[in-house]
PDB file of C-alpha atoms in Angstrom:
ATOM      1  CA  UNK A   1      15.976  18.152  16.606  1.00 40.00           C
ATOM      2  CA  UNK A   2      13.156  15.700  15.104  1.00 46.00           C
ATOM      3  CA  UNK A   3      14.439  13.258  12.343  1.00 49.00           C
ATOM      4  CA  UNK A   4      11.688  13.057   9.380  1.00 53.00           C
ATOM      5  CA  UNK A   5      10.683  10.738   7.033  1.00 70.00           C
ATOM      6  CA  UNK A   6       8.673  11.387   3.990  1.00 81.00           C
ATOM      7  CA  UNK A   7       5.273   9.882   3.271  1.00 89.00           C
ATOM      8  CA  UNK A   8       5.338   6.652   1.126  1.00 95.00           C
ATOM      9  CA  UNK A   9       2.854   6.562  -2.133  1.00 97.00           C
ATOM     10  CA  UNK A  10       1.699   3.755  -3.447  1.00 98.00           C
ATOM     11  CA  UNK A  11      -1.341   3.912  -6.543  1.00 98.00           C
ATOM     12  CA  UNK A  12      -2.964   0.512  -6.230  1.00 97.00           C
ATOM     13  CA  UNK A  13      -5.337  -1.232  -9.310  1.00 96.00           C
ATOM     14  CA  UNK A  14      -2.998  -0.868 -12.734  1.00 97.00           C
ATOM     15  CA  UNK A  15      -3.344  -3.514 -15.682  1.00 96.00           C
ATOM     16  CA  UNK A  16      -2.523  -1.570 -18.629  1.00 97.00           C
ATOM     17  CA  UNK A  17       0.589  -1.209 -20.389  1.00 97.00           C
ATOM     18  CA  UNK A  18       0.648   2.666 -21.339  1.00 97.00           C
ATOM     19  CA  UNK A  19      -1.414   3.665 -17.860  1.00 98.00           C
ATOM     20  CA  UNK A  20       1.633   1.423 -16.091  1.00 98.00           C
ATOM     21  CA  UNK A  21       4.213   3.890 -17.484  1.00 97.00           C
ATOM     22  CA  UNK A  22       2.735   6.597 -17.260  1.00 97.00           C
ATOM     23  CA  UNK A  23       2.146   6.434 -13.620  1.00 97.00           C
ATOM     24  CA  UNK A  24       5.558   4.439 -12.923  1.00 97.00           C
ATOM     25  CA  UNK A  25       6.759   7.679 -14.370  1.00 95.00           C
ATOM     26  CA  UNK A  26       5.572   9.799 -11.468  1.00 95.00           C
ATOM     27  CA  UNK A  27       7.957   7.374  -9.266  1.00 95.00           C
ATOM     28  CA  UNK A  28       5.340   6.498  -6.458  1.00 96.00           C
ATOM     29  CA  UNK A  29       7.024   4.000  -3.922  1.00 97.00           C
ATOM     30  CA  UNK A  30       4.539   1.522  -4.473  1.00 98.00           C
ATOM     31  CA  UNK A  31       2.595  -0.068  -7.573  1.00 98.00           C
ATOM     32  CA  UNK A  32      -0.318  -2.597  -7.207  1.00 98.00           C
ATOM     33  CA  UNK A  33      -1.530  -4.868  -8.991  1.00 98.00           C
ATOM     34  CA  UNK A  34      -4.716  -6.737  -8.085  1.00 97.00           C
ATOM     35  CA  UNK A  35      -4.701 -11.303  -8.450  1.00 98.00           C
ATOM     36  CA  UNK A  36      -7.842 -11.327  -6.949  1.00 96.00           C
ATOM     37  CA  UNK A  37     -10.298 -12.530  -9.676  1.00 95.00           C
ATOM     38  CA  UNK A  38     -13.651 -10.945  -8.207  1.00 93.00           C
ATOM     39  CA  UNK A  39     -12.432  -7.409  -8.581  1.00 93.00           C
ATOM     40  CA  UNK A  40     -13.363  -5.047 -11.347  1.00 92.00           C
ATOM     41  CA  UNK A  41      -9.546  -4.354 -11.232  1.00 95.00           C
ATOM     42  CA  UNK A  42      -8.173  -7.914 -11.805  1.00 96.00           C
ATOM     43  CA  UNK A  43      -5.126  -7.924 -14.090  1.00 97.00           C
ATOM     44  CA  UNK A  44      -6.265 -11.333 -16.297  1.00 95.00           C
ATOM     45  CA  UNK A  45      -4.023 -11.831 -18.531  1.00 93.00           C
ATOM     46  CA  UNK A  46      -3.372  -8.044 -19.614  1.00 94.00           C
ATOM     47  CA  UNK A  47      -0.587  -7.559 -17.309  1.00 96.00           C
ATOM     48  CA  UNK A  48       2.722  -7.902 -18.569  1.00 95.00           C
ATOM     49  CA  UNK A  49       5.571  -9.826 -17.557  1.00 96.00           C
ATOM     50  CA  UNK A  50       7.878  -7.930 -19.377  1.00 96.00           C
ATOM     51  CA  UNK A  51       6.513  -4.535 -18.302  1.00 97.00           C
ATOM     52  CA  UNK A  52       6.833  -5.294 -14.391  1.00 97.00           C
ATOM     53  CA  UNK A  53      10.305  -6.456 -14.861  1.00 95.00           C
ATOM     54  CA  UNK A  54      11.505  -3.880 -16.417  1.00 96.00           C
ATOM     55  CA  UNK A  55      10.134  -0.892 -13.913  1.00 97.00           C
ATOM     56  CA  UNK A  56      12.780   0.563 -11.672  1.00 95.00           C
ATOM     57  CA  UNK A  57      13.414  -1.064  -9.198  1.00 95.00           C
ATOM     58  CA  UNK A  58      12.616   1.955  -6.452  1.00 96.00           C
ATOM     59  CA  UNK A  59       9.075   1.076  -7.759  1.00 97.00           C
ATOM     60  CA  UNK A  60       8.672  -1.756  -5.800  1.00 98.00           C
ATOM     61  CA  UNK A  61       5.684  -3.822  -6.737  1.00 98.00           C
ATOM     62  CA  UNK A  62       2.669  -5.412  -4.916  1.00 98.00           C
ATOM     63  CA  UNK A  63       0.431  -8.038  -5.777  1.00 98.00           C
ATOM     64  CA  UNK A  64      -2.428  -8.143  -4.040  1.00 98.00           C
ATOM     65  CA  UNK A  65      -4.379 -11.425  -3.269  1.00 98.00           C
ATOM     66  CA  UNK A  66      -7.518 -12.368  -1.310  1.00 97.00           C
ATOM     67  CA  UNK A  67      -7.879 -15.793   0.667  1.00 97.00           C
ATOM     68  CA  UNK A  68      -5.462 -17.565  -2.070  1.00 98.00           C
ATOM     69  CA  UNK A  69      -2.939 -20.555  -1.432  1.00 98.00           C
ATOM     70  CA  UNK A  70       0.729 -19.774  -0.619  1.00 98.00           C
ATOM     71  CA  UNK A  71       1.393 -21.663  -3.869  1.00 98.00           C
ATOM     72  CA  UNK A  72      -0.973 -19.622  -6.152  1.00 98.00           C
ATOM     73  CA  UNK A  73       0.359 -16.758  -4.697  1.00 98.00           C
ATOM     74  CA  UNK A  74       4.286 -17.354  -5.339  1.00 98.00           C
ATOM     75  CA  UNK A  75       3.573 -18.678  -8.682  1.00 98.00           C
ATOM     76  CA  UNK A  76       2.699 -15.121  -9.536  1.00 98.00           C
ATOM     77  CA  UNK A  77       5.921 -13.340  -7.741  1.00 98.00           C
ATOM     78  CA  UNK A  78       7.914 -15.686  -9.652  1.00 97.00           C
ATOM     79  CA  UNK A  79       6.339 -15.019 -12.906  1.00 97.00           C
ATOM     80  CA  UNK A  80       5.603 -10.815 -12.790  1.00 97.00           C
ATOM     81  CA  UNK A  81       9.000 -10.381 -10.479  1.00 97.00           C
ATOM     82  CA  UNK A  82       6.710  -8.881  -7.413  1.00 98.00           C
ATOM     83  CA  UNK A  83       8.471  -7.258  -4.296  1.00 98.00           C
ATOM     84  CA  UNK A  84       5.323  -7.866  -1.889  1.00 98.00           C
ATOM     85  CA  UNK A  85       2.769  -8.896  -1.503  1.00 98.00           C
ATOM     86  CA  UNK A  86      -0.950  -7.122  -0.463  1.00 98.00           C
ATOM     87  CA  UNK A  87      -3.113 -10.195   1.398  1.00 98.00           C
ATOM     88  CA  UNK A  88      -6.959  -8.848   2.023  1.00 95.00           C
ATOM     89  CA  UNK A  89      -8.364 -11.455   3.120  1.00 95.00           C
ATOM     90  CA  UNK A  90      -8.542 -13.858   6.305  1.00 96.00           C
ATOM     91  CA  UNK A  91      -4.987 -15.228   5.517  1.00 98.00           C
ATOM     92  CA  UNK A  92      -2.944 -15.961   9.182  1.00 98.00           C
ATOM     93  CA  UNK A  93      -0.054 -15.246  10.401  1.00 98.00           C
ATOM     94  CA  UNK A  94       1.333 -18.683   9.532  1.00 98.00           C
ATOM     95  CA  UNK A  95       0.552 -18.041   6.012  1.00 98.00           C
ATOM     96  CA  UNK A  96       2.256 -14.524   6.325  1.00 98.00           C
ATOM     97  CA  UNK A  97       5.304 -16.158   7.608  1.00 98.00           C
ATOM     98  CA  UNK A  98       5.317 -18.842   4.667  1.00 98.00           C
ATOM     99  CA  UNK A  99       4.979 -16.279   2.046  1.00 98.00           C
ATOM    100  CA  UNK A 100       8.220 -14.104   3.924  1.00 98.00           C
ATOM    101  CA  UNK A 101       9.964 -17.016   3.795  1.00 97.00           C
ATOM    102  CA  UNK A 102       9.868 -17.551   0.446  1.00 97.00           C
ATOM    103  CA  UNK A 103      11.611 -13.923  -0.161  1.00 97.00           C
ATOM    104  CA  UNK A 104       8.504 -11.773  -0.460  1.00 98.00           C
ATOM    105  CA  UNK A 105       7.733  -8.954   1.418  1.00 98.00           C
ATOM    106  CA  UNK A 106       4.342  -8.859   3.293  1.00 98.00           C
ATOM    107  CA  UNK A 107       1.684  -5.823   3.411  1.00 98.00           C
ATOM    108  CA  UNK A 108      -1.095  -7.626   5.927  1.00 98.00           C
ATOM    109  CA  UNK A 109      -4.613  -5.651   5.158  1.00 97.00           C
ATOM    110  CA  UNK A 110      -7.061  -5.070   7.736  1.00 96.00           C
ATOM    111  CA  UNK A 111     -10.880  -3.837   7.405  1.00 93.00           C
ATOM    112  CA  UNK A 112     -11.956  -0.894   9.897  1.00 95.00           C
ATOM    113  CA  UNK A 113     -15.190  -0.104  11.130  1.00 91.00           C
ATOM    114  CA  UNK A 114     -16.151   1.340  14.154  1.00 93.00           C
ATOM    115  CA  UNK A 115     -13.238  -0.078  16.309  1.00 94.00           C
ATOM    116  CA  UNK A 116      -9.677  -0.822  15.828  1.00 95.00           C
ATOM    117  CA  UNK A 117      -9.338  -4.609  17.282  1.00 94.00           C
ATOM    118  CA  UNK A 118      -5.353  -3.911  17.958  1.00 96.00           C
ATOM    119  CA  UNK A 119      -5.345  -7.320  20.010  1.00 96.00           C
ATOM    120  CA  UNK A 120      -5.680  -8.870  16.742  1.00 96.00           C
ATOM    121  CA  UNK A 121      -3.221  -7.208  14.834  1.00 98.00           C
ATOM    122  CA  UNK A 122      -0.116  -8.796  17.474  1.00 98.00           C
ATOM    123  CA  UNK A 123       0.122 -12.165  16.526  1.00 98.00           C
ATOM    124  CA  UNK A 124       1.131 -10.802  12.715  1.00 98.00           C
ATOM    125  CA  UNK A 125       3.578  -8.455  13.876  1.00 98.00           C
ATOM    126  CA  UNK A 126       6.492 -10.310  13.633  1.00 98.00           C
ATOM    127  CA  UNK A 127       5.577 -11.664  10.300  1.00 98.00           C
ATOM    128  CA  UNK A 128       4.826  -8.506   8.015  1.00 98.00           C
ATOM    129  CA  UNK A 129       6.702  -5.543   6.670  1.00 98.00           C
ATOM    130  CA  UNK A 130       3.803  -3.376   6.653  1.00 98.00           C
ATOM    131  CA  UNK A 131       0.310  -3.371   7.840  1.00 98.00           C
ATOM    132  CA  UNK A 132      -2.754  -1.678   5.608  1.00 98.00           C
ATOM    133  CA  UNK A 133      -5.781  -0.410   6.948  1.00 97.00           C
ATOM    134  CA  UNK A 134      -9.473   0.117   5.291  1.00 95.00           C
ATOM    135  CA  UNK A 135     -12.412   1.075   5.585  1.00 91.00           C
ATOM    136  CA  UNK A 136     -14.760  -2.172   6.136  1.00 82.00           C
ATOM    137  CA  UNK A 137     -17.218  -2.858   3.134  1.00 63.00           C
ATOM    138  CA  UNK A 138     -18.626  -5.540   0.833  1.00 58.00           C
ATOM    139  CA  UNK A 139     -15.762  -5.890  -1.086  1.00 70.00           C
ATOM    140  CA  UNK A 140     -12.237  -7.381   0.775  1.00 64.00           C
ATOM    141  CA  UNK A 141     -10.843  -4.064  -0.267  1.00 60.00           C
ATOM    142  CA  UNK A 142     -11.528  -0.977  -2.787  1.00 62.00           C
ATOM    143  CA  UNK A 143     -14.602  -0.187  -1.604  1.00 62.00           C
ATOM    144  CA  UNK A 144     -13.895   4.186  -1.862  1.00 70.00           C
ATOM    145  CA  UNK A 145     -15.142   4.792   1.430  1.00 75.00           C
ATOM    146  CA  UNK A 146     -12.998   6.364   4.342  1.00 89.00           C
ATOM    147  CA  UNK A 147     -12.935   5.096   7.958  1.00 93.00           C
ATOM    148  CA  UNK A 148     -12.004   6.892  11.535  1.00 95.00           C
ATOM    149  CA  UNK A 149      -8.082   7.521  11.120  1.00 96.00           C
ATOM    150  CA  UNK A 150      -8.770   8.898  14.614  1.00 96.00           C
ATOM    151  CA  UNK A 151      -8.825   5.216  15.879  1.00 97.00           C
ATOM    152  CA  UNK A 152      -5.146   4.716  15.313  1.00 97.00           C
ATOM    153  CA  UNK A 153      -4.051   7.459  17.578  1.00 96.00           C
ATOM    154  CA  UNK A 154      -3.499   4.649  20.077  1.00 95.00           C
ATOM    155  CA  UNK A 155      -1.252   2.313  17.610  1.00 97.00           C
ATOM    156  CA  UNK A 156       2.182   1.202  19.450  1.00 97.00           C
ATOM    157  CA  UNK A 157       2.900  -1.816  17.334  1.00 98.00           C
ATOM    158  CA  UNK A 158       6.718  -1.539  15.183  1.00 97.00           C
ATOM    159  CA  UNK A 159       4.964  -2.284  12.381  1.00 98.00           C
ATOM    160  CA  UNK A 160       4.292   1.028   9.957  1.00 98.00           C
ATOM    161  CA  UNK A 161       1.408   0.687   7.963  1.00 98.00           C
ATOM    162  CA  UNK A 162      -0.178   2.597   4.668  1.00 98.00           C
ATOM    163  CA  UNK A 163      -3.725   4.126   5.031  1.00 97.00           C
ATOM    164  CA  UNK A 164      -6.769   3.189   2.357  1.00 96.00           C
ATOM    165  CA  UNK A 165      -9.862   3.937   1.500  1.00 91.00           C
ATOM    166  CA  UNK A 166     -11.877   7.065   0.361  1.00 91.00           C
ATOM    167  CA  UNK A 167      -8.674   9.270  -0.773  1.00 95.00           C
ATOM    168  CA  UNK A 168      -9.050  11.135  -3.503  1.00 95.00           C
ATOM    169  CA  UNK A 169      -7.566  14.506  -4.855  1.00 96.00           C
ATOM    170  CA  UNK A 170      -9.358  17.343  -2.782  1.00 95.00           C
ATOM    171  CA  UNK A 171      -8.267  15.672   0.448  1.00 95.00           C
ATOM    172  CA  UNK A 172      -4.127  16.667   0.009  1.00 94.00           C
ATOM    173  CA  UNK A 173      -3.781  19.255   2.539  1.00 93.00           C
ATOM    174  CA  UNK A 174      -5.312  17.073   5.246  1.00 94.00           C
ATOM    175  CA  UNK A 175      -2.896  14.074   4.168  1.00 95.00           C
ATOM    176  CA  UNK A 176      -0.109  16.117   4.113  1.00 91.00           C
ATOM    177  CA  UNK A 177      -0.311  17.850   8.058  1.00 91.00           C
ATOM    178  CA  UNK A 178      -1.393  14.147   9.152  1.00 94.00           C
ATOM    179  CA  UNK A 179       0.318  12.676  12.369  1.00 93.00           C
ATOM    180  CA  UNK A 180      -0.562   9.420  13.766  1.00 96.00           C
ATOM    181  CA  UNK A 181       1.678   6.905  15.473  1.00 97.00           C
ATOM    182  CA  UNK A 182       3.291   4.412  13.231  1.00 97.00           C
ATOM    183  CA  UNK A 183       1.798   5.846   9.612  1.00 97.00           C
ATOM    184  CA  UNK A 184       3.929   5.478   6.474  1.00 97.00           C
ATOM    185  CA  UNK A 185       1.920   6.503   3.522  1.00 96.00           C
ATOM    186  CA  UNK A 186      -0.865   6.557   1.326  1.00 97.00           C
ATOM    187  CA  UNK A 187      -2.918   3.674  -0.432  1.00 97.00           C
ATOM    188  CA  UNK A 188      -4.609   5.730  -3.536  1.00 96.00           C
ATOM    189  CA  UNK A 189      -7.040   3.862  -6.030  1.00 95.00           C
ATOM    190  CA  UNK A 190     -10.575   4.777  -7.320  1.00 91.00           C
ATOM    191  CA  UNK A 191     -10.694   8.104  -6.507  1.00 93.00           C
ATOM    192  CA  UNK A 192      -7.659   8.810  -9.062  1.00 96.00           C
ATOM    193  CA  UNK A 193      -9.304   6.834 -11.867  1.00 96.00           C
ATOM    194  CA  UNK A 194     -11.130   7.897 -15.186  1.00 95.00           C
ATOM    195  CA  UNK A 195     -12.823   4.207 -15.318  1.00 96.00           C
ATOM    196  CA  UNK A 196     -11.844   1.066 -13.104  1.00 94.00           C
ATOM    197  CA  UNK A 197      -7.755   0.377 -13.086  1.00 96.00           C
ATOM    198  CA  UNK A 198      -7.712   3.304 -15.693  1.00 97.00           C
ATOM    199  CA  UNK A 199      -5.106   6.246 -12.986  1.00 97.00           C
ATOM    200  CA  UNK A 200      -5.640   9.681 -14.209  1.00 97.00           C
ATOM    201  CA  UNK A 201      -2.332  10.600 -14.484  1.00 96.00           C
ATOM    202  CA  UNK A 202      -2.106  14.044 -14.207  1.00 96.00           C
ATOM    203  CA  UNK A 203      -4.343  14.469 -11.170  1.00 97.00           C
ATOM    204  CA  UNK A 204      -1.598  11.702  -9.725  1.00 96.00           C
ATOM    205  CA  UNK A 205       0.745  14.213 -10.857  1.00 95.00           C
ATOM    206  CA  UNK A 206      -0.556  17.101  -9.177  1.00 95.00           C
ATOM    207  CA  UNK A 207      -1.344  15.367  -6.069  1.00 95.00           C
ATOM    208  CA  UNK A 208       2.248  14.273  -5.473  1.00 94.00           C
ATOM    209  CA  UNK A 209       3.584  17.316  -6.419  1.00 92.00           C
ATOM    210  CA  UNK A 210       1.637  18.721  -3.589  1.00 91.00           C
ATOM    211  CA  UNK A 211       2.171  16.130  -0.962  1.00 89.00           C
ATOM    212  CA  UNK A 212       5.713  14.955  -0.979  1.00 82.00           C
ATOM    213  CA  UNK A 213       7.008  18.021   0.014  1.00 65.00           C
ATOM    214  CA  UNK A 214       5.358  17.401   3.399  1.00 44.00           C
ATOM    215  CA  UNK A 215       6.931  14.547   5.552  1.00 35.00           C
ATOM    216  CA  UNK A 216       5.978  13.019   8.962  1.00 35.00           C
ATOM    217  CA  UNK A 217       8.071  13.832  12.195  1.00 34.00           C
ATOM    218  CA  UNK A 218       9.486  10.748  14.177  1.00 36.00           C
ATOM    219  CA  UNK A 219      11.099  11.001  17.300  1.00 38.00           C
ATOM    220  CA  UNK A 220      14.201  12.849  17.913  1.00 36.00           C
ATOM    221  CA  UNK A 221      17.185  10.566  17.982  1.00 35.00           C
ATOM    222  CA  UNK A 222      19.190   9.765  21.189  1.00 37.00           C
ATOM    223  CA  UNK A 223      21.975  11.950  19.357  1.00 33.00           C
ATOM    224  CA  UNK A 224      22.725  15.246  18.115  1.00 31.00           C
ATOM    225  CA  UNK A 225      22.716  14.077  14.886  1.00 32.00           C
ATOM    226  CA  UNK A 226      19.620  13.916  12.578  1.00 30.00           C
ATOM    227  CA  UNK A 227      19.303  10.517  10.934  1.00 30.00           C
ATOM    228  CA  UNK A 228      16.953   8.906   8.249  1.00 33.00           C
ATOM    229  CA  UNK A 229      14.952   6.527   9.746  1.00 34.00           C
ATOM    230  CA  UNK A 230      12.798   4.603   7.166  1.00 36.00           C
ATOM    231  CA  UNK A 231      11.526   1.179   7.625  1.00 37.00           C
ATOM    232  CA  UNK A 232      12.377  -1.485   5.079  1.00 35.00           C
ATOM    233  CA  UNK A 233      10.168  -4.102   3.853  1.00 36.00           C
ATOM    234  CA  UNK A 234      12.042  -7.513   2.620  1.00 35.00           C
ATOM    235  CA  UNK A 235      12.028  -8.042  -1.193  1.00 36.00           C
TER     236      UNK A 235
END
């Protein structure tokens, strides 16, 4: 008998106090908050310190960062209380290992076109507690558009990863009967959003409702006995 796992949710791009709630209400896994000051979805200094601290903590939260300095970076875990953090730019494994070190959990993002370079993805394997994969665009990250998912039928790294780009509503039924090797959730953004890093929290509603019930199918265990199996990122 298969052991299953149910597909992780994390809503990326929040700054504002009531939308926060509201969504942080709907108990994703995952909340996001974007440091990255050339995004439309950059937090300033709306976000809350107060507000993040105070979420549950089975909302873990994620502050994502492009091409920024370990130092930057851990300023802001220390001040909003973040569980990981999202890196979209050309930050090494080094740096990945720095941040770890310092008690943050790591989400490694990596732009997809036409090919998946999995060569590339080894040397941060041992470093990060999840990978993320997007389509490739202008922007580091957030740029709506969907890539191949068929390219990661041949994944065999340990590392699970969330999927991004593109996903909006009307595409449920296909997330929820989705199978590939080593997926763990969803990555949702823009195409839940009445204007930028403004979630439209009943659609989110809805669309969970309709995709948790779903879950992915892992490998049997070497025992009679079904067991969770859930991978664990370091907080």
């Amino acid at each position: 008998m298969a052991t299953v796992a149910p597909l992780r949710l994390k809503v990326c791009g929040l700054r504002q106090a009531g939308n926060i709630l509201e969504v942080a209400g709907l108990e994703p896994d995952f909340l996001g908050f974007i440091f990255s000051p050339k995004s439309k979805r950059f937090v300033g200094e709306e976000l809350s310190e107060e507000l993040l601290k105070s979420l549950p903590a089975s909302v873990r939260k994620v502050g994502v960062f492009v091409d920024q300095s370990t130092a930057e970076i851990m300023q802001q875990v220390r001040r909003f209380g973040l569980d990981l953090v999202q890196l979209h730019g050309a930050e090494s494994p080094a740096q990945c290992a720095e941040l770890r070190a310092g008690g943050v959990g790591v989400i490694k993002a990596f732009a997809v076109g036409e090919a998946v370079d999995f060569a590339a993805l080894e040397p941060y394997a041992a470093v990060c507690d999840y990978f993320l994969f997007d389509a490739a665009g202008p922007q580091p990250g957030g740029n709506g558009t969907r890539f191949n998912w068929e390219l990661l039928r041949q994944y065999a790294l340990p590392v699970p990863y969330l999927l991004a780009g593109g996903i909006d509503p009307s595409m449920v039924a296909e997330l929820a009967h989705l199978r590939l090797p080593g997926l763990y959730g969803f990555d949702v953004n823009s195409g839940f959003e009445t204007a930028p890093a403004l979630k439209d929290a009943a659609v989110l509603r809805r669309f969970f409702a309709k995709l948790r019930p779903d879950s992915v199918v892992l490998p049997a265990p070497a025992t009679d006995a079904v067991r969770a199996s859930t991978p664990s990122a370091a907080n």
